[in-house]
Every structure is written in structure tokens, then in C-alpha cells.
XYZ file of C-alpha atoms in Angstrom:
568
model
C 122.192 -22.083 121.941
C 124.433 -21.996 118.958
C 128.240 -22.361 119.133
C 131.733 -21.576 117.359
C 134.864 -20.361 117.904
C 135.038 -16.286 118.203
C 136.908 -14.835 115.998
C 139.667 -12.119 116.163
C 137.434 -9.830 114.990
C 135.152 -10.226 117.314
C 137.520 -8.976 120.577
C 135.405 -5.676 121.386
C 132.114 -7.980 122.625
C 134.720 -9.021 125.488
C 134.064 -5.602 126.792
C 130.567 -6.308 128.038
C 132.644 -9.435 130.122
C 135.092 -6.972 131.207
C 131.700 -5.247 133.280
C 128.793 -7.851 133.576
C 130.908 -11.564 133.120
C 131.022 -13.943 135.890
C 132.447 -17.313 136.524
C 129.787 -19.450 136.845
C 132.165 -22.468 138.436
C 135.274 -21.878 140.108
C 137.909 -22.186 137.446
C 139.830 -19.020 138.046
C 140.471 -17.034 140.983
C 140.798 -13.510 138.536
C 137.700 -12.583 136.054
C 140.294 -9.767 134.964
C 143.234 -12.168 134.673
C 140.724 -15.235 132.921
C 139.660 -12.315 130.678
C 143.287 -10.977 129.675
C 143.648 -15.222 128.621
C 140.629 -15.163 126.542
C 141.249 -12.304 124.694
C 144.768 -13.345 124.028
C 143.124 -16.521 122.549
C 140.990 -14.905 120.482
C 143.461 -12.728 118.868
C 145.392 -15.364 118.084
C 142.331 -17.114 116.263
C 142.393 -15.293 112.750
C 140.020 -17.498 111.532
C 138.367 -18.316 108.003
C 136.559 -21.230 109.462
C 135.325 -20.911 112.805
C 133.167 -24.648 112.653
C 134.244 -26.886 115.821
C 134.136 -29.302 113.654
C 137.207 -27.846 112.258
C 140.719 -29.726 114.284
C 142.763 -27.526 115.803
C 145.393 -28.467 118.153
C 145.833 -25.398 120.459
C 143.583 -23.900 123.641
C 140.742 -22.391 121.859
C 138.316 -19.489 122.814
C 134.469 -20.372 122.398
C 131.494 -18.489 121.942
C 128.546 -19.573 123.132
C 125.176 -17.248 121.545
C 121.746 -17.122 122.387
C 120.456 -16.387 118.916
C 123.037 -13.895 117.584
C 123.867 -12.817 120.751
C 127.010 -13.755 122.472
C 126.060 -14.563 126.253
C 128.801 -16.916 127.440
C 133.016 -17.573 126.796
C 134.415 -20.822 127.231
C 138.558 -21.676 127.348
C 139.066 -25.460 126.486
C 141.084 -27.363 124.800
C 140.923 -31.169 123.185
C 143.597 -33.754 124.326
C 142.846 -36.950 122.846
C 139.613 -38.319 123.762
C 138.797 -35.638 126.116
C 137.586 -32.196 125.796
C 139.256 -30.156 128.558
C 137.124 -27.045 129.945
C 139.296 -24.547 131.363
C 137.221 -21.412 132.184
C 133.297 -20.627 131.473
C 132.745 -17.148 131.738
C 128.741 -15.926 131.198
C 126.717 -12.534 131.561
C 125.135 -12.052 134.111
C 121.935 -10.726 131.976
C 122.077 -13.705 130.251
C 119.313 -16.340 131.119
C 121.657 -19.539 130.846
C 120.553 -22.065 133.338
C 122.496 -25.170 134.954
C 120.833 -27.296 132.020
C 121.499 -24.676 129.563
C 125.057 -24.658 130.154
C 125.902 -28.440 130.593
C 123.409 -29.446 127.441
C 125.779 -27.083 126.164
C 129.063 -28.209 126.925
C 128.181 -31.530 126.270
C 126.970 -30.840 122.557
C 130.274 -28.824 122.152
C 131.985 -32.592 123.534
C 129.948 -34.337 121.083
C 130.439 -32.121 117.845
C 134.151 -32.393 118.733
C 134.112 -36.008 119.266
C 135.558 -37.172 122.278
C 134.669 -39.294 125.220
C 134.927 -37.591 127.796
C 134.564 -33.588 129.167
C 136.263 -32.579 131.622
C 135.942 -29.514 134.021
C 139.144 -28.268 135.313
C 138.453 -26.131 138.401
C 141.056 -24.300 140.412
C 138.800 -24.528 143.681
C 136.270 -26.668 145.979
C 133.082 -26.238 144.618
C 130.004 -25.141 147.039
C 127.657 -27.594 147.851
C 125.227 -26.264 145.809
C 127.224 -26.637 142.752
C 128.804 -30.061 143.414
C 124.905 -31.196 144.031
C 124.346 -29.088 140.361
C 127.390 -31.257 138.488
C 125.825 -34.911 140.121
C 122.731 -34.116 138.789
C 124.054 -33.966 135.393
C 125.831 -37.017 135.328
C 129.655 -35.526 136.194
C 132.172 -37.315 138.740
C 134.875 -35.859 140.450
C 138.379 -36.308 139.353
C 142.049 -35.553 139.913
C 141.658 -32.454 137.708
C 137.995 -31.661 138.939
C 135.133 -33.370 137.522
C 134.327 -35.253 134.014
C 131.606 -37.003 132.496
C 131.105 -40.201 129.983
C 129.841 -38.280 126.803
C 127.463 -41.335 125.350
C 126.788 -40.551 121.475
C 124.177 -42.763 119.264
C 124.931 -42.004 115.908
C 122.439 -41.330 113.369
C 122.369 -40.568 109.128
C 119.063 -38.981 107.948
C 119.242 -38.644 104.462
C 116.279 -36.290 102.923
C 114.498 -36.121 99.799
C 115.109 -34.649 96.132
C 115.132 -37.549 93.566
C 117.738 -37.402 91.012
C 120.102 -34.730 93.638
C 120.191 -37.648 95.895
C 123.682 -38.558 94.719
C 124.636 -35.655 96.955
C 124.604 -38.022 100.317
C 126.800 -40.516 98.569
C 129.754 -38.355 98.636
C 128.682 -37.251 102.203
C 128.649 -40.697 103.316
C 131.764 -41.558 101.937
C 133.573 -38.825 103.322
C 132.306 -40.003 106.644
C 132.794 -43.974 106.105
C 136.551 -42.996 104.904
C 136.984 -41.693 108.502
C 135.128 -44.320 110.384
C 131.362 -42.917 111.184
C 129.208 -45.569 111.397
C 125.032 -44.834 112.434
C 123.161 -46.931 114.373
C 119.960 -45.116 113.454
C 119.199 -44.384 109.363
C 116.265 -42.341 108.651
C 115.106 -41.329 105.700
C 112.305 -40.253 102.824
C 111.724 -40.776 99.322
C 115.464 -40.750 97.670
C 116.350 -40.755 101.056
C 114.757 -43.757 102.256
C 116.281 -45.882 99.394
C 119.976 -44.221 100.422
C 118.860 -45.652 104.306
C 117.857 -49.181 102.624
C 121.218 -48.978 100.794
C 123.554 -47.915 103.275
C 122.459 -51.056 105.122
C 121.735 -53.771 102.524
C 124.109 -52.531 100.084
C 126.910 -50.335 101.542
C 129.143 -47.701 99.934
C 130.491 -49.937 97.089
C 127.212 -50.835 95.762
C 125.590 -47.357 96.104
C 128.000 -45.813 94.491
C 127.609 -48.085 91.449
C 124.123 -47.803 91.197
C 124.178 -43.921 90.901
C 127.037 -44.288 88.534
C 125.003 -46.442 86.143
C 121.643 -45.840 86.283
C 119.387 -42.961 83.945
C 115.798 -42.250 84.214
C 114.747 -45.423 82.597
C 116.441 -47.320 85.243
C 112.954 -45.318 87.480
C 110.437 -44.601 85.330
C 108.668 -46.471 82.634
C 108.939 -43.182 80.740
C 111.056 -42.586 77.201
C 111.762 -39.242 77.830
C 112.724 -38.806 73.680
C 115.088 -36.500 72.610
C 118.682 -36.118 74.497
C 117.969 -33.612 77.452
C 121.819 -32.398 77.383
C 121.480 -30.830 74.056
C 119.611 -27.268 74.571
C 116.854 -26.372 77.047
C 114.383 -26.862 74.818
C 115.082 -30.379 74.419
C 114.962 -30.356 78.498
C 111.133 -28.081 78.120
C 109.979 -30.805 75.524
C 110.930 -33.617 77.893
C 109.261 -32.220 80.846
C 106.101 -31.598 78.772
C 106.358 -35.259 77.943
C 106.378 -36.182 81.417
C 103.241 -34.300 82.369
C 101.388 -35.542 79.403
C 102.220 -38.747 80.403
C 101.687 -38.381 84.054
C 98.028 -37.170 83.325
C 97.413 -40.285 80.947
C 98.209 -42.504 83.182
C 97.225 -41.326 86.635
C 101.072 -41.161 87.295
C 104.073 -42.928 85.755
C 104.846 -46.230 86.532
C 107.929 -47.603 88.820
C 108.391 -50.716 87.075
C 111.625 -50.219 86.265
C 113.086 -49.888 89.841
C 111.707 -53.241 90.855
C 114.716 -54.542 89.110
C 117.065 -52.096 90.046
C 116.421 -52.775 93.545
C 117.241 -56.037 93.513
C 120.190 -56.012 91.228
C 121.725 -53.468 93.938
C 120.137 -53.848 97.487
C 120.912 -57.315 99.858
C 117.896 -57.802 101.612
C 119.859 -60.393 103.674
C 122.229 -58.478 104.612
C 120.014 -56.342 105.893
C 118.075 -59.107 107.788
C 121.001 -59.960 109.585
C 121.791 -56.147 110.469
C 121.115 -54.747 114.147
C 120.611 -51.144 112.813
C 117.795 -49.008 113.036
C 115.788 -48.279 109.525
C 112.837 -45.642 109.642
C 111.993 -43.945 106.542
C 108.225 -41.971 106.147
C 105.738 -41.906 103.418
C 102.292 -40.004 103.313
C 98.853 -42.074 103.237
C 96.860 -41.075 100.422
C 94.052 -39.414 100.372
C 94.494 -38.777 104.016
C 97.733 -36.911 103.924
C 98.768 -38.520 106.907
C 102.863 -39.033 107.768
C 103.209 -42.645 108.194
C 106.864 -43.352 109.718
C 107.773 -46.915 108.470
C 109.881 -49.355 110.669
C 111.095 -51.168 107.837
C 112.170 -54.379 109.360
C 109.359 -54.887 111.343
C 107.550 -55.211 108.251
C 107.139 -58.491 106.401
C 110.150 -58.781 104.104
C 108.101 -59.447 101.347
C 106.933 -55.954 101.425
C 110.300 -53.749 102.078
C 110.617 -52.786 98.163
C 106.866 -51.682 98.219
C 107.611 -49.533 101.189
C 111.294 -47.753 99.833
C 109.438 -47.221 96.910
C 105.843 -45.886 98.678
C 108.170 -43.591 100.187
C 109.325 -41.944 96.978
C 105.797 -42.162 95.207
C 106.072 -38.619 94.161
C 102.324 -38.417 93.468
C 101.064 -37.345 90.582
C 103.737 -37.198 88.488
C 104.414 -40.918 89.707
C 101.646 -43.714 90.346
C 100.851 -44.169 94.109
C 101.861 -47.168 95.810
C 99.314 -49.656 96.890
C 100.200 -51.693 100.095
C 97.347 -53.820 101.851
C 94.505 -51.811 100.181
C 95.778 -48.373 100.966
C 97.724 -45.844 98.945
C 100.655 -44.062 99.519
C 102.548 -41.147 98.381
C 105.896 -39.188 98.744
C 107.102 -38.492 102.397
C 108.389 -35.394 101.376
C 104.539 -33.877 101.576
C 104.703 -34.192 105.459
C 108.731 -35.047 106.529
C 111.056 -34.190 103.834
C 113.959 -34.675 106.253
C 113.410 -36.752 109.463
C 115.713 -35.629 111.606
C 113.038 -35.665 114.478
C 112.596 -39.768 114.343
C 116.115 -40.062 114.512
C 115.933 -38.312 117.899
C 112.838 -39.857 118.885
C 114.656 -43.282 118.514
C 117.846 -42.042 120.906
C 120.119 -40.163 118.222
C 122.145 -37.634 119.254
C 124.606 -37.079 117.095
C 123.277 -36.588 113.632
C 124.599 -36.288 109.977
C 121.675 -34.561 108.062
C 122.034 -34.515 104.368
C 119.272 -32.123 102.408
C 119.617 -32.428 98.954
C 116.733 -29.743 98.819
C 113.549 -31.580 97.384
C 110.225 -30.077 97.008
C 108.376 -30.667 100.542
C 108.246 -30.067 104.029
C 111.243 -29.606 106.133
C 109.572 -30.543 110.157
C 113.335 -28.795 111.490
C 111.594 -25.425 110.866
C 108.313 -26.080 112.327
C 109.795 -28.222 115.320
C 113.418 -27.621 116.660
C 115.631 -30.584 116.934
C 116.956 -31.102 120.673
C 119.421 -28.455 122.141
C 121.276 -31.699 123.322
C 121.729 -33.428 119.310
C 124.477 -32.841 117.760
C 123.751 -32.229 114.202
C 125.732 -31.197 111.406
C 123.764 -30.349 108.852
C 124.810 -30.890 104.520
C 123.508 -28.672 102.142
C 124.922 -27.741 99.125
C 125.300 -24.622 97.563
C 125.740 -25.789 94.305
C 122.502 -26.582 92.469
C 122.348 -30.397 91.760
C 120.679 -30.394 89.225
C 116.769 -31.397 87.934
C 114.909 -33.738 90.132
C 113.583 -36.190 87.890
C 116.082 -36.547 85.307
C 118.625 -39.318 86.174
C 121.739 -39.164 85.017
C 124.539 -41.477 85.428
C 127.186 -38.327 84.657
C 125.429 -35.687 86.654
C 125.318 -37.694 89.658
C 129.131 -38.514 89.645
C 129.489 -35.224 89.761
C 127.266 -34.614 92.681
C 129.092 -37.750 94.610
C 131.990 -35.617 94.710
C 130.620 -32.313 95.497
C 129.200 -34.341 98.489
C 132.681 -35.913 99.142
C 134.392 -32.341 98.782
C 131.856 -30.144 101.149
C 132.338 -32.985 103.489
C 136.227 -32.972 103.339
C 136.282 -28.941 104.012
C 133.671 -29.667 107.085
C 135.725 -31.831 108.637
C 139.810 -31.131 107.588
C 141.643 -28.749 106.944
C 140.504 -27.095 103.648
C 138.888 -24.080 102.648
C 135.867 -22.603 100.936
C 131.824 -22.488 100.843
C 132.009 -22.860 96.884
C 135.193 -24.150 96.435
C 138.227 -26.684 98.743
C 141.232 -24.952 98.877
C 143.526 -26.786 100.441
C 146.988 -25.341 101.411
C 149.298 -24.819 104.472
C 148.678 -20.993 105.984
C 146.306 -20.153 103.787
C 144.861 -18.085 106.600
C 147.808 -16.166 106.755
C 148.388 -16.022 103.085
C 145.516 -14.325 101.980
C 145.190 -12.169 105.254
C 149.009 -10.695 104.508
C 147.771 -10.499 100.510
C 144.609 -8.699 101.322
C 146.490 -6.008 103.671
C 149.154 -5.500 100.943
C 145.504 -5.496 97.984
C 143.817 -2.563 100.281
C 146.745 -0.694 100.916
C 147.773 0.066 97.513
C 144.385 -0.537 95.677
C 143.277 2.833 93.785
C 140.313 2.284 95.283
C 139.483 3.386 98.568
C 138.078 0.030 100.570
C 136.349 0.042 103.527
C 136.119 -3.511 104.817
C 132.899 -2.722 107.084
C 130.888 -1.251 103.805
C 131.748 -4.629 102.086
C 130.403 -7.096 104.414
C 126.373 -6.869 103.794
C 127.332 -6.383 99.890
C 130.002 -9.868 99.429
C 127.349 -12.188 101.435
C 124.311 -11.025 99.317
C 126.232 -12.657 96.592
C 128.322 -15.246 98.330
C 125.267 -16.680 100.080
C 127.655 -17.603 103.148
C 128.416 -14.972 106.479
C 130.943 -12.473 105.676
C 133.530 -11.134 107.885
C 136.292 -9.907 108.530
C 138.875 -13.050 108.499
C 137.061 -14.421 105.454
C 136.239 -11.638 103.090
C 139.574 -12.293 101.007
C 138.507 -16.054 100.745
C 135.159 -14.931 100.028
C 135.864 -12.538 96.925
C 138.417 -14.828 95.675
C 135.751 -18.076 95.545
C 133.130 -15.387 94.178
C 136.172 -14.734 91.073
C 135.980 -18.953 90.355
C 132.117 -18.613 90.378
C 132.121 -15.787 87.793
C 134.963 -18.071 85.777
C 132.882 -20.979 85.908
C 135.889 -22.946 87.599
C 134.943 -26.511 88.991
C 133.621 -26.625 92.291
C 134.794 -30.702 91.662
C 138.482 -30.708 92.554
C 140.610 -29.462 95.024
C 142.594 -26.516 94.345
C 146.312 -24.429 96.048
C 146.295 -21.041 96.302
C 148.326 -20.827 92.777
C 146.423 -23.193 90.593
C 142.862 -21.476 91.888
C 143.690 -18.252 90.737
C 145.736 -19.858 87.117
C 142.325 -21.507 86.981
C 140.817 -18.105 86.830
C 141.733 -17.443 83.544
C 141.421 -20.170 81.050
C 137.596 -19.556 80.345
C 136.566 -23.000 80.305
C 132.699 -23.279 81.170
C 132.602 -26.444 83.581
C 129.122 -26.454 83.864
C 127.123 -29.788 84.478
C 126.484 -31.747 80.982
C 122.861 -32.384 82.597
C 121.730 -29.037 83.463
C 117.910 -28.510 85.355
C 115.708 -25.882 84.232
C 117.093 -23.546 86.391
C 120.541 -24.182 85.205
C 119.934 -23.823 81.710
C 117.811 -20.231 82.900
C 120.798 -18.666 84.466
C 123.106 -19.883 81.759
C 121.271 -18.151 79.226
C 120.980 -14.767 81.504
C 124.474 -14.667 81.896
C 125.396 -15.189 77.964
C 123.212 -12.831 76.834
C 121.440 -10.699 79.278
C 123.080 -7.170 78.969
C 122.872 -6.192 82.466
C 124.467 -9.795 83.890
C 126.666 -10.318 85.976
C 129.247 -12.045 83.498
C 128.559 -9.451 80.519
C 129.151 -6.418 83.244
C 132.343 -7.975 84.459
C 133.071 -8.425 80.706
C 133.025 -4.786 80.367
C 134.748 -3.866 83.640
C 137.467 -5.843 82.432
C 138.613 -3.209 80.053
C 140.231 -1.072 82.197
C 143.145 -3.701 81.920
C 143.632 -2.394 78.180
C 143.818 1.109 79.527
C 147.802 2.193 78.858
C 147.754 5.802 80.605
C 147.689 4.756 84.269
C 146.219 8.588 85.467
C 143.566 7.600 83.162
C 143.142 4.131 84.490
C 143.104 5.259 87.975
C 140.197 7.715 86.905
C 138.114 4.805 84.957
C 138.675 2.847 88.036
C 137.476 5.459 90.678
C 134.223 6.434 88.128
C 133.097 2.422 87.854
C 134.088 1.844 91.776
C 131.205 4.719 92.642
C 129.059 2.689 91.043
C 129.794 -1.054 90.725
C 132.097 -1.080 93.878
C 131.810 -4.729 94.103
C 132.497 -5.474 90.907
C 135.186 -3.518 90.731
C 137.062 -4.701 93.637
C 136.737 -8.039 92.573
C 138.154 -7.179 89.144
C 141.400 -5.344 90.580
C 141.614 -8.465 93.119
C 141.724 -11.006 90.269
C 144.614 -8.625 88.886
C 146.787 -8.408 92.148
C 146.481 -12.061 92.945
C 147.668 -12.794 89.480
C 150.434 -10.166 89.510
C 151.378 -11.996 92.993
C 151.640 -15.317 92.410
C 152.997 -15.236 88.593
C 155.330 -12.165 88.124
């Protein structure tokens, strides 16, 4: 069962309610009159952002969806440490049982992080359901019943080698405003994050990405400077392989003594929490899942490193006569031992490493909260270190972290001003009703989240078009940005591209400079119509192009109001 607020858009689905809902406790005496509430919610909730994790002060309206279907409404609202159900309203097709429901409501209590939830009911309950809410673990109360909500809190950090940098930023986000895990899991960069976040902390992680190259790794020169062109980055790569095949995988030397400047193994002694990471036996291909302090401390370096033994580009790690390899080949992302060991509220961080992600073969419990990091910025090559490169992916961690949780904006990008909501909703209005271009909003959907890589709708399309403008402007995704000084930003045509780009990187750069057909070099060309004088024959250039780059052309005249706006 998935979750999230509905959004104004959305009021037509209360129809089916209207004919099939039903309470399913007594918390209203009206379906017609709970309804007429809900719906007045909903209106209200002009959303851009519809993640509970996202505060918000005032009664909210909740969707609850069996796949993408919405089967069930609730009314609640959060008042300090509790989260107050006022109303659960469900089809009666719908196949949510009494365990359904409550799992439900009590991941929806633990994503928004409080204590308690309460069940405000207007009536005596039968005793059918009164027997239903003991089972679960509620007690009654003045205001109806409530129940403890217990959370054991749980990082798994996943593998990608150099991209790991990610989950620092992540973690600090989350260490700024006081999550702490009792349960780390993690695999190959991932298990050394786990070892660090409990031997070393923030300070000293941070450090160590902020100094560290490829030689700090790998017993590997890898020549020539990679930043220079992407042949410099081909001829480096080549290097590697050769040298991999030499020597039956490069050695990890070299982190031997960058483990021990940075990790306190003592510290970690003395710690009560919970370290699993996973490597693969080799030639078995068996997942091994390490408890790494019930091994002798002697061998908990062999182990962080075993589990990052990306075989065969890197040697395998010998331990006790056997080999092992990279946990990524079997559990690139552990979020199942975190469960298995009592988590149930989970911060997963995928930095997107080659391997196997177990969350798509096996679903993680519909009673775990997890919220789930992945960025949509590439982070660059996964074997080239860089000390620059991965300050720069601290803070895109940091940022994507900061929008999750407060009160900024964006899938590329944080905006972060008051009423932006409103902003850009009144701006868009004014944009399609005097645009020479006729826009219909439904039509654009499917189109602006092919390229946006993010849901579309109706609240966020204006957000949506105006991040895809600072993507086509190569703005920084590393800073946070108003309203004003995003769209300024738009045109001062400074690439702010990585310094340490990945193969990929450099690929798409290249496209977009010189490729005819790119995206850049066709909104290079749209872009004359601003040097048209006779506005009957702009309005025709503009109507020709929209019939066949409609996109593109909408997102050109955008750029123009918004600047036109804000600045004149």
C-alpha cells in the first residue's frame, strides 16, 4: 500500500466515495458530510510536493493506493508527538483488511514521526471492532483509542565506489536534525560508510572523502589527468583493465592505511550499534552477510574491504583460506537485513552501483518505513576518486535530503522560498492565458515527465518546466536558489558541470555541443524567435515550431515570461 497526500487535482476520484465509500470505524455519523470535509481538504492542498515527509501544520487529506489505485481516504492531522486520525473512509471493492489498514496507519505514524496515533471516533465501537483495535496493540483513550508507535531506526547505505560520497550529505542532513540508527547495513562503499558512521562519525567521513583520490584505493597510477578530455578518461580506463588482467586484479594496499588514519576501531568496540555489511564468497557466489563485531577485531579491515572487492578489476580478498568478492553481485543494497534485525524505519541511500538490488526481487515489509535516496544527478565514474567530485556529491546528498524533509522545492534543483506554490501556480495561469500558443495542460503531462524523469501533474508542471530550463542552462544543482535568482541564473551560460566527469558525462556533453539534432543545439535555434521584430510574424514562427517541437517551445516562451516577470 503506498501513501501521500491527494492532491487538488485529484478531487473527481472522490466520486467513486461519494457511491461505494464506507467508514470502516465509527468516526463520523455522515459519509456525505465526512466527504464534503475531505474534499474541502483536498482543494485546499495545491500541492507541488505531496511526500508526508513534507511538514505541514494543517488537517490534511490522505490517499491511501493499492498500486496506482486509490482505495482508501484518511483525515488526520499531526499535533506534536501524535498523529491524530480523524476519519478513514475505504471502498468497499477494495480488499483492505484489519491488518492492511492498521500496518497502514502505523507506517503513515512512523514516516511522520511521532509517538503516538491516535483514533478519534465519534461513537462506541462494536465489539467486534474494539476486539479488532486490541489485537493490534491500541488502548482506549479520552479521545478514542491510541497506540505506542515503537520505531528502530536503521541506515543502509548501498554500493557504487567513488558515488559513495552521495550518503555523506544524506547522513548529514539527517545527523543535523537528530536521526540516529541503531542498525547500519551496508555493501562494498557502503559497508565502509556503516564502519565509518560508527568508528568515525560525520567529522571524520567527511574528511576522508574530501581528501582522498584513487591512489588513496588502488595501487594503480592511473597516468595522465582524467579531468582534461575524455580521452584522457578512455586511456585511463584502458590502463586499468590492462592492469587488472596482469595482475589478477588491482591491489588494495593503499586503503590499509587509509583505514586506519580515518576509522576508530575503539570507538567502535565500545559502540552498542548494530553493523552488518555483505560480501560474496568466491567461486561460490554465495551472499555472506557479515556481523562485523562478532568477528575477531583483528579481521574487521579484511572484511570492509572483502566487501568492496570488486572482482576482477580488484584482487579478491582472502580471509581464513577463502576468497571473497564484492557484495554488490548478490545484495547491492541490504535493506532486507536491516529488517531482518528489527528495523523499521529505514534511510536507504543507492548511489546506483553495478549489482543486484534484492528490493526488486523481495519486497521490504508493508510495516518499514523507508525513505528511499537516489539521485538524479549522475555522480559521476565509479572508480575514479576524486577529492573535488565527491564534495560535490556531499552536497547534492545534503540538498536532496533538505528538500525531502523541509520546506524546499525541486527533483533537480532546491528552491527554497515562501508561497512558492502559489507563486508559480498564479504565474503559470497568467503564462497559459496569454501564451500564443494554445496549451493544453493534460497533452503536456506524459511529454514533461519523459524528460523530467519525476511524475508530472497538474500542481507541479510549472515547477517542473522551470527546473527542466536550469537543466538545459547547465545551472548548479549545488546551491539553493529563490524564485528570482533561479531564473537570473538562467541566463549567464556558465557550464557548471562536474570537473571529474564519468564516461557517460563526458558522452552527453559532447552530444549536446555538437550533435545537430540535441537538445541544447535545437533550443539554440528555437531561441531565435526572440530576434524576430514583427510580432504577427513572431506569433506565426511560434505557432509553426509549437506543431512540431511543442515542448520545446513552451519551455522557450516560459523562460521569456518568467524573465519579463520578475525583471521588468
Amino acid at each position: 500500500m503506498k501513501t501521500r497526500f491527494l492532491r487538488a487535482s485529484e478531487v473527481e476520484k472522490l466520486d467513486e466515495f461519494r457511491m461505494n465509500g464506507w467508514g470502516v470505524l465509527p468516526f463520523f455519523e455522515s459519509l456525505t458530510l465526512e466527504l464534503s470535509e475531505i474534499l474541502r481538504l483536498v482543494l485546499r492542498q495545491n500541492y507541488m510536493d505531496t511526500s508526508l515527509t513534507k511538514p505541514r501544520s494543517e488537517e490534511l487529506a490522505i490517499g491511501i493506493f493499492d498500486k496506482e489505485n486509490l482505495c482508501g481516504i484518511l483525515r488526520a492531522k499531526v499535533e506534536k508527538d501524535k498523529l491524530i486520525v480523524k476519519s478513514v473512509v475505504l471502498l468497499q471493492t477494495s480488499n483492505v483488511s484489519w491488518e492492511m489498514l492498521f500496518t497502514t496507519l502505523e507506517k503513515i505514524a512512523r514516516t511522520m514521526e511521532v509517538d503516538f496515533l491516535c483514533l478519534q471516533l465519534e461513537k462506541e465501537l462494536s465489539p467486534d471492532q474494539a476486539e479488532q483495535l486490541t489485537k493490534f496493540g491500541f488502548e482506549k483513550n479520552n479521545r478514542g483509542f491510541q497506540k505506542s508507535i515503537c520505531s528502530v531506526n536503521a541506515y543502509v547505505f548501498g554500493g557504487g565506489g567513488a558515488r559513495g560520497s552521495y550518503a555523506i550529505g544524506v547522513w548529514k542532513f539527517f545527523e543535523e536534525h537528530g536521526f540516529d540508527a541503531e542498525i547500519v547495513t551496508g555493501t562494498s562503499i557502503g559497508a565502509a560508510s556503516a564502519g565509518l558512521f560508527d568508528s568515525g562519525g560525520l567529522e571524520r567521513a567527511t574528511e576522508l572523502w574530501e581528501e582522498i583520490g584513487t591512489e588513496n584505493i588502488l595501487d594503480f597510477d592511473q597516468g595522465e589527468d582524467i579531468q582534461e578530455s575524455m580521452t584522457s578518461m578512455l586511456k585511463s580506463v584502458a590502463k586499468m583493465g590492462v592492469t587488472s588482467v596482469k595482475e589478477t586484479g588491482i591491489s588494495v594496499a593503499p586503503i590499509y592505511e587509509t583505514i586506519k588514519k580515518y576509522y576508530d576501531f575503539d570507538k567502535m568496540a565500545k559502540s552498542d550499534r548494530k553493523i552488518f555489511i555483505v560480501t560474496v564468497e568466491f567461486p561460490s557466489m554465495e551472499e555472506v552477510v557479515v556481523n562485523l563485531k562478532e568477528k575477531p577485531r583483528k579481521e574487521w579491515v579484511d572484511w570492509l574491504i572483502a566487501s568492496g572487492s570488486f572482482f576482477p578489476i580488484m584482487e579478491a580478498k582472502e580471509i581464513q583460506g577463502k576468497y571473497y568478492i564484492d557484495g554488490g553481485y548478490r545484495n547491492n543494497l541490504p535493506i532486507d537485513i536491516a529488517e531482518n534485525l528489527g528495523a523499521n524505519r529505514i534511510v536507504a541511500i543507492d548511489v546506483q552501483g553495478p549489482g543486484i538490488d534484492k528490493t526488486k526481487l523481495i519486497a521490504p515489509k508493508e510495516v518499514t518505513a523507508i525513505e528511499m535516496f537516489r539521485s538524479a544527478w549522475t555522480l559521476g565514474a565509479i572508480l575514479h576518486f576524486d577529492s573535488l567530485r565527491s564534495s560535490d556529491n556531499i552536497q547534492l546528498g545534503y540538498l536532496e535530503a533538505y528538500r525531502r524533509y523541509s520546506l524546499a522545492f525541486g527533483y533537480w534543483y532546491t528552491l527554497v522560498e515562501e508561497n512558492l506554490e502559489e507563486k508559480l501556480q498564479s504565474l503559470w495561469q497568467e503564462f497559459v492565458a496569454t501564451s500564443p500558443l494554445e496549451i493544453e495542460e493534460n497533452s503536456l503531462f506524459a511529454k514533461v515527465e519523459k524528460v523530467y524523469k519525476s511524475e508530472v501533474f497538474r500542481e507541479n508542471l510549472p515547477l517542473a518546466l522551470l527546473e527542466l530550463l536550469g537543466k538545459n542552462a547547465n545551472l548548479s544543482p549545488l546551491r539553493m536558489y529563490s524564485l528570482e535568482e533561479f531564473v537570473l541564473e538562467l541566463n549567464q551560460n556558465e557550464s557548471t558541470l562536474p570537473v571529474v566527469k564519468s564516461m557517460f558525462e563526458w558522452t552527453n556533453e559532447y552530444y549536446q555541443q555538437f550533435f545537430l539534432l540535441s537538445d541544447n543545439k535545437r533550443a539554440e535555434k528555437l531561441k531565435e524567435i526572440y530576434n524576430i521584430n514583427s510580432a504577427n510574424e513572431r506569433k506565426k514562427r511560434i505557432l509553426r515550431v509549437g506543431m512540431i517541437f511543442p515542448l520545446d517551445t513552451i519551455l522557450i516562451l516560459w523562460e521569456e515570461f518568467l524573465h519579463d516577470r520578475i525583471y521588468i
